[in-house]
Amino acid sequence: MKITDIRLGMLTIPLKTPFKTALRTVQQIEDVVVMIETDTGHIGYGEAPATAVITGDIHGSIIDAIKSVLKPKLVGQQIADLNHIIRLIQGAIMKNYSAKAAVEMAVYDLFAQLYQAPLYKILGGGVPKITTDITISVDYIDKMVADSLSAIDRGFETLKVKVGKDIGVDIERVKAIYAAVAGKALIRLDANQGWTAKEAVYALRKLEDAGVRLELVEQPVKAYDLEGLKYITERVHTPVMADESSFGPREVIELIKMRAADIINIKLMKTGGIANAIKIADICSFYDMQCMIGCMLEGSISVAAAVHVAVAKSDVITKIDLDGPSLCAFDPVTSSVSFNDADITIGNAPGLGITAIDGLKMLS
C-alpha cells in the first residue's frame, strides 16, 4: 500500500451553543480534513482545527504545511513503513503540530486498514467503549447551572466547567454548580490559563473550605509558568492537571521532574499526532502519573483517532474529555466510532472506519 496523493478539504459544523472559555468564544467548528490516497484504493483520514490561541495554528498554516512540506515527503512512501513515515512527518517542519497530527492520524488509519483491524487493536487492544465528560462554557451563573443540569439529564456524569474570567465570580459559579449537581456528577475545573498562581490557590482553598470537592483543576496559570503550576500543586488538595504546559514528551518529563502537576492532559493537536501521544502515556505510566485525553474544538474524525488511543492506553489514560462531537449540532461523518452523548464506542471496521463525510468542501 503506497501513498499516491494527499488531498485536503474544509468541514464546517455549527455548535449547539457557543463555546466560551477564558481565551475565546466559538460558534462553529471549522476543520481541515486530510485524505491520504493509496495505490490500493484505500483512503486514510485526518483532521485538524485552527486553534491559534493555544497551538498557534491557523487554517492557512495547516494547509500550507501539508501541501508544501509534508505531502512532498510522503507521496511514494509505503504505509507498511510506519515508523519511517512518522519520522518523516515529525522531522519535516518545526512545530505545526496540528498539521502533523492530521496527516499522522491518516497514516495510522491506513496502517490499521493494511492489517485489517480497528486502530485500537493495532495500538495494543482494549475494551472499545469509553465515557466522556462534557464542557460547560463560562457564562452567567444561572446559565451555567442550567447547562449543567441539562448535561446530567443527557446522561453525563462528569462536567468540565470553564472558569478563569473573574476570580470572585468564578468561585460563586463553582459553588452554585456544585450545589446543584453534588451527588449527580463530578466537576472538573478548567481555567484555561486565566488565573495567577496566588489567585488559583486562593480560589481552590476557598472552594475546598466550603466543602466543594473537585475532581481536578486544569491549567490554572499561563502555559509557560511551570513554577506557578508547581506553587499551586504544593498548596491545594485538588489535583492539578497540566494542559497547555504539556505539548510533547520533553515538557511532560520536565513537569514530572519538577513535580509541578498531578495529571497530564494529552491532546493530539498538541503532541503532533498519535506517536507522541503514546510516548507521553508510556512516560506517565512509568512514573505512575494519570493522564486525561482531550481535544480542541474538533469534529469526529480527529476525536475518533483520540478515542482509539484512549482505549489502547486505558491503563494510564483514566480520564476522558472527548466531547467535541457532542457539542456539535450534528455529526456529518459516518464512521465506526459511535458518539452517543457521554458514551463512545468503537465498531469492528478497519482503521478509523470512516465511510462518508457530508458537506466536505474540497480544496484545490
Coordinates of C-alpha atoms in Angstrom, one line a residue:
M1 CA 0.0 0.0 0.0
K2 CA 1.8 3.1 -1.3
I3 CA 0.8 6.8 -0.8
T4 CA -0.2 8.3 -4.2
D5 CA -1.7 11.6 -3.2
I6 CA -2.8 13.8 -0.3
R7 CA -6.0 15.9 -0.7
L8 CA -7.5 18.5 1.6
G9 CA -11.0 19.7 2.4
M10 CA -12.8 22.0 4.8
L11 CA -15.6 20.9 7.1
T12 CA -17.8 23.3 8.9
I13 CA -20.2 22.2 11.7
P14 CA -22.4 24.5 13.8
L15 CA -22.3 24.1 17.5
K16 CA -25.4 23.6 19.6
T17 CA -24.5 26.6 21.7
P18 CA -21.5 29.0 21.6
F19 CA -18.3 27.5 23.2
K20 CA -16.9 30.1 25.7
T21 CA -13.7 29.9 27.6
A22 CA -11.3 32.4 29.3
L23 CA -9.5 32.5 25.9
R24 CA -12.2 32.6 23.2
T25 CA -15.8 32.3 22.0
V26 CA -16.5 30.0 19.1
Q27 CA -19.8 29.5 17.2
Q28 CA -18.8 26.6 14.9
I29 CA -16.2 24.0 14.2
E30 CA -14.1 24.7 11.1
D31 CA -11.6 21.9 10.4
V32 CA -9.1 21.0 7.7
V33 CA -9.7 17.4 6.6
V34 CA -6.9 15.3 5.3
M35 CA -7.4 12.4 2.8
I36 CA -4.3 10.3 2.0
E37 CA -4.9 8.2 -1.1
T38 CA -3.1 5.0 -2.0
D39 CA -2.4 2.7 -4.9
T40 CA -4.7 0.1 -3.4
G41 CA -7.7 2.4 -3.3
H42 CA -7.7 2.8 0.4
I43 CA -8.1 6.3 1.9
G44 CA -6.8 7.4 5.3
Y45 CA -8.5 10.3 7.1
G46 CA -7.2 13.0 9.4
E47 CA -8.5 16.3 10.7
A48 CA -7.2 19.5 12.4
P49 CA -8.8 22.6 13.8
A50 CA -7.3 26.1 13.8
T51 CA -6.6 26.9 17.5
A52 CA -4.4 30.0 17.2
V53 CA -4.6 30.9 20.9
I54 CA -3.3 27.5 22.0
T55 CA -1.2 25.8 19.3
G56 CA -0.5 28.9 17.1
D57 CA -2.0 27.1 14.1
I58 CA -4.5 28.7 11.7
H59 CA -6.1 27.2 8.7
G60 CA -3.6 28.8 6.3
S61 CA -0.6 27.5 8.1
I62 CA -2.1 24.0 8.4
I63 CA -2.9 23.8 4.7
D64 CA 0.4 25.2 3.6
A65 CA 2.4 22.9 5.9
I66 CA 0.7 19.9 4.5
K67 CA 0.8 21.0 0.9
S68 CA 4.2 22.5 0.7
V69 CA 6.2 20.4 3.2
L70 CA 4.5 17.1 4.3
K71 CA 2.9 16.0 1.1
P72 CA 6.2 16.0 -1.0
K73 CA 7.9 14.0 1.8
L74 CA 5.1 11.3 1.9
V75 CA 4.0 10.7 -1.6
G76 CA 5.5 7.4 -2.7
Q77 CA 6.1 6.1 0.8
Q78 CA 4.9 2.6 1.7
I79 CA 2.3 2.5 4.5
A80 CA 3.9 -0.6 6.0
D81 CA 7.0 1.5 6.8
L82 CA 5.1 3.3 9.6
N83 CA 8.0 4.3 11.9
H84 CA 9.8 5.7 8.9
I85 CA 6.8 7.8 7.8
I86 CA 6.3 9.1 11.4
R87 CA 10.0 10.2 11.4
L88 CA 9.4 12.0 8.1
I89 CA 6.4 13.8 9.4
Q90 CA 7.9 14.9 12.7
G91 CA 11.2 15.9 11.2
A92 CA 9.9 17.7 8.2
I93 CA 9.0 21.0 9.9
M94 CA 9.2 22.6 13.3
K95 CA 6.1 23.0 15.4
N96 CA 3.0 23.0 13.2
Y97 CA 1.6 20.3 15.5
S98 CA -2.0 20.4 14.1
A99 CA -0.9 19.7 10.5
K100 CA 1.4 16.9 11.7
A101 CA -1.4 15.4 13.8
A102 CA -3.9 15.4 10.9
V103 CA -1.5 13.8 8.5
E104 CA -0.2 11.3 11.0
M105 CA -3.6 10.0 12.1
A106 CA -4.5 9.5 8.4
V107 CA -1.3 7.4 8.1
Y108 CA -2.3 5.4 11.2
D109 CA -5.8 4.9 9.7
L110 CA -4.2 3.4 6.6
F111 CA -1.7 1.3 8.6
A112 CA -4.6 -0.3 10.5
Q113 CA -6.5 -0.8 7.3
L114 CA -3.5 -2.5 5.8
Y115 CA -3.7 -5.1 8.6
Q116 CA -7.5 -5.2 8.5
A117 CA -8.1 -4.2 12.2
P118 CA -9.5 -1.3 14.1
L119 CA -6.8 1.1 15.0
Y120 CA -7.1 0.5 18.8
K121 CA -6.2 -3.2 18.2
I122 CA -3.1 -2.2 16.3
L123 CA -2.1 0.1 19.2
G124 CA -2.5 -2.7 21.7
G125 CA -6.1 -3.5 22.2
G126 CA -8.6 -2.8 25.0
V127 CA -12.3 -2.5 25.7
P128 CA -13.8 -0.5 22.8
K129 CA -16.0 1.7 25.0
I130 CA -15.3 4.9 27.0
T131 CA -17.2 7.6 28.7
T132 CA -16.5 11.3 28.2
D133 CA -17.3 14.4 30.2
I134 CA -18.9 17.5 28.6
T135 CA -17.8 21.1 28.7
I136 CA -19.9 23.8 30.5
S137 CA -19.0 27.1 28.9
V138 CA -18.2 30.1 31.1
D139 CA -21.3 32.3 31.3
Y140 CA -23.8 33.8 33.7
I141 CA -24.1 31.7 36.8
D142 CA -27.8 30.8 36.2
K143 CA -27.0 29.8 32.7
M144 CA -24.1 27.6 33.8
V145 CA -26.2 25.9 36.4
A146 CA -29.0 25.2 33.8
D147 CA -26.4 23.9 31.3
S148 CA -25.0 21.6 34.0
L149 CA -28.4 20.2 34.9
S150 CA -29.2 19.7 31.2
A151 CA -26.0 17.8 30.7
I152 CA -26.9 15.5 33.6
D153 CA -30.3 14.9 32.1
R154 CA -28.5 13.8 28.9
G155 CA -26.5 11.2 30.8
F156 CA -23.2 12.9 31.5
E157 CA -21.7 12.1 34.9
T158 CA -18.7 14.4 34.7
L159 CA -18.8 18.1 33.9
K160 CA -15.8 20.2 32.8
V161 CA -16.6 23.7 34.0
K162 CA -14.9 26.6 32.3
V163 CA -13.7 29.4 34.6
G164 CA -10.9 31.9 34.5
K165 CA -12.7 35.2 33.7
D166 CA -13.1 36.8 37.2
I167 CA -11.8 35.1 40.3
G168 CA -14.6 36.2 42.6
V169 CA -17.4 35.3 40.1
D170 CA -15.6 32.0 39.3
I171 CA -15.8 31.0 43.0
E172 CA -19.5 31.7 43.0
R173 CA -20.0 29.9 39.7
V174 CA -18.5 26.7 41.0
K175 CA -20.3 26.9 44.3
A176 CA -23.6 27.2 42.6
I177 CA -23.0 24.4 40.1
Y178 CA -21.7 22.1 42.9
A179 CA -24.8 22.8 45.0
A180 CA -27.0 21.9 42.0
V181 CA -25.2 18.7 40.9
A182 CA -23.5 17.3 44.0
G183 CA -24.0 13.5 44.1
K184 CA -25.1 13.5 40.5
A185 CA -21.9 14.4 38.7
L186 CA -18.2 15.1 39.2
I187 CA -16.8 18.5 38.5
R188 CA -13.6 19.3 36.7
L189 CA -12.5 23.0 36.5
D190 CA -10.6 24.4 33.5
A191 CA -9.3 27.9 34.0
N192 CA -7.6 28.0 30.5
Q193 CA -4.6 29.9 31.9
G194 CA -6.9 32.6 33.3
W195 CA -5.6 32.8 36.9
T196 CA -2.4 33.7 38.6
A197 CA -0.8 31.1 40.9
K198 CA -1.9 33.0 44.0
E199 CA -5.4 33.5 42.7
A200 CA -5.6 29.8 42.0
V201 CA -4.5 28.9 45.5
Y202 CA -7.0 31.4 46.9
A203 CA -9.9 30.2 44.8
L204 CA -9.2 26.5 45.3
R205 CA -8.8 26.8 49.1
K206 CA -12.0 28.9 49.3
L207 CA -13.8 26.1 47.4
E208 CA -12.2 23.3 49.5
D209 CA -13.1 25.1 52.7
A210 CA -16.7 25.5 51.5
G211 CA -16.9 21.7 51.0
V212 CA -16.7 21.8 47.3
R213 CA -15.0 18.6 46.1
L214 CA -13.4 18.9 42.6
E215 CA -12.0 16.0 40.6
L216 CA -9.3 18.3 39.3
V217 CA -8.3 21.8 38.1
E218 CA -6.9 22.2 34.7
Q219 CA -4.2 24.6 33.6
P220 CA -4.9 27.4 36.1
V221 CA -1.9 29.5 35.1
K222 CA -0.1 30.6 31.9
A223 CA 1.4 27.7 29.9
Y224 CA 5.0 29.0 30.5
D225 CA 4.5 29.4 34.2
L226 CA 5.7 26.0 35.4
E227 CA 6.9 27.4 38.7
G228 CA 3.3 28.8 39.2
L229 CA 1.9 25.4 38.4
K230 CA 4.2 23.8 41.0
Y231 CA 3.3 26.5 43.5
I232 CA -0.4 25.6 43.2
T233 CA 0.2 21.8 43.2
E234 CA 2.1 22.1 46.5
R235 CA -0.6 24.1 48.2
V236 CA -4.0 22.6 47.4
H237 CA -5.7 19.2 47.9
T238 CA -7.4 19.4 44.5
P239 CA -5.3 17.5 41.8
V240 CA -3.7 19.9 39.3
M241 CA -3.6 19.0 35.6
A242 CA -1.2 20.4 33.0
D243 CA -2.7 21.1 29.6
E244 CA -1.1 24.0 27.6
S245 CA 2.1 23.5 29.6
S246 CA 2.5 19.9 28.3
F247 CA 2.7 19.7 24.5
G248 CA 5.2 16.9 23.9
P249 CA 7.3 14.3 25.8
R250 CA 10.0 16.7 26.7
E251 CA 7.6 19.1 28.5
V252 CA 6.0 16.2 30.3
I253 CA 9.3 14.9 31.5
E254 CA 10.1 18.4 32.9
L255 CA 6.8 18.6 34.6
I256 CA 7.3 15.2 36.2
K257 CA 10.8 16.1 37.4
M258 CA 9.6 19.4 38.9
R259 CA 6.5 17.7 40.5
A260 CA 4.6 20.6 39.0
A261 CA 1.4 18.8 38.2
D262 CA -0.6 15.7 39.3
I263 CA -2.1 14.8 35.9
I264 CA -1.2 15.3 32.2
N265 CA -3.7 16.2 29.5
I266 CA -2.8 14.6 26.2
K267 CA -4.2 16.2 23.0
L268 CA -3.3 15.0 19.5
M269 CA -3.2 18.6 18.3
K270 CA -0.5 19.4 20.9
T271 CA 1.6 16.3 20.5
G272 CA 1.6 16.4 16.7
G273 CA -0.2 13.1 16.5
I274 CA -0.6 9.6 17.8
A275 CA 3.1 8.6 18.1
N276 CA 4.0 11.3 20.6
A277 CA 0.7 10.8 22.5
I278 CA 1.6 7.2 23.0
K279 CA 5.1 8.2 24.2
I280 CA 3.6 10.6 26.7
A281 CA 1.2 7.9 28.0
D282 CA 4.2 5.5 28.4
I283 CA 6.3 8.1 30.2
C284 CA 3.4 8.8 32.6
S285 CA 2.8 5.1 33.2
F286 CA 6.4 4.6 34.2
Y287 CA 6.0 7.4 36.8
D288 CA 2.6 6.3 38.0
M289 CA 1.0 9.6 36.8
Q290 CA -2.5 9.6 35.4
C291 CA -3.4 11.1 32.1
M292 CA -6.5 12.6 30.5
I293 CA -7.0 12.6 26.8
G294 CA -8.7 15.7 25.5
C295 CA -9.4 17.5 22.3
M296 CA -9.6 21.0 21.0
L297 CA -12.9 22.1 19.4
E298 CA -12.7 19.3 16.9
G299 CA -15.0 17.2 14.7
S300 CA -15.4 13.4 15.0
I301 CA -12.6 12.4 12.6
S302 CA -9.8 13.6 14.8
V303 CA -11.7 12.8 18.0
A304 CA -12.2 9.2 16.7
A305 CA -8.4 8.9 16.5
A306 CA -8.1 10.1 20.1
V307 CA -10.8 7.5 21.2
H308 CA -8.7 4.7 19.7
V309 CA -5.6 5.9 21.6
A310 CA -7.7 6.2 24.8
V311 CA -8.9 2.6 24.5
A312 CA -5.4 1.2 23.8
K313 CA -3.9 3.2 26.7
S314 CA -6.7 2.9 29.2
D315 CA -4.3 1.8 31.9
V316 CA -2.8 5.3 32.2
I317 CA -5.4 7.4 30.3
T318 CA -8.0 7.3 33.1
K319 CA -9.9 10.5 32.3
I320 CA -11.7 11.3 29.0
D321 CA -12.5 14.8 27.7
L322 CA -13.6 14.0 24.1
D323 CA -16.8 15.9 23.9
G324 CA -16.2 17.8 20.6
P325 CA -18.9 15.8 18.6
S326 CA -21.4 16.1 21.5
L327 CA -21.1 19.9 21.3
C328 CA -21.9 19.9 17.6
A329 CA -25.5 20.4 16.2
F330 CA -24.9 17.2 14.1
D331 CA -22.2 14.9 13.0
P332 CA -21.6 14.8 9.3
V333 CA -19.1 11.9 9.5
T334 CA -20.1 8.3 9.1
S335 CA -17.6 6.0 10.9
S336 CA -17.2 3.0 13.1
V337 CA -16.9 5.2 16.2
S338 CA -20.3 6.0 17.7
F339 CA -20.7 9.2 19.7
N340 CA -23.8 8.9 21.9
D341 CA -23.6 11.8 24.3
A342 CA -21.4 10.5 27.2
D343 CA -21.0 7.0 25.7
I344 CA -18.4 6.4 22.9
T345 CA -18.0 3.0 21.3
I346 CA -15.8 1.6 18.6
G347 CA -17.0 -0.9 16.0
N348 CA -15.1 -3.6 14.1
A349 CA -14.2 -1.7 10.9
P350 CA -10.5 -1.5 10.0
G351 CA -8.7 1.7 10.8
L352 CA -10.9 4.6 11.9
G353 CA -13.8 3.1 9.8
I354 CA -14.7 6.3 8.0
T355 CA -17.0 5.8 5.1
A356 CA -18.6 9.2 4.3
I357 CA -18.3 12.9 5.1
D358 CA -21.3 15.0 4.3
G359 CA -20.8 18.7 3.4
L360 CA -17.0 18.4 2.9
K361 CA -15.7 21.2 0.6
M362 CA -12.6 20.1 -1.3
L363 CA -9.6 22.5 -1.5
S364 CA -7.8 22.9 -4.8

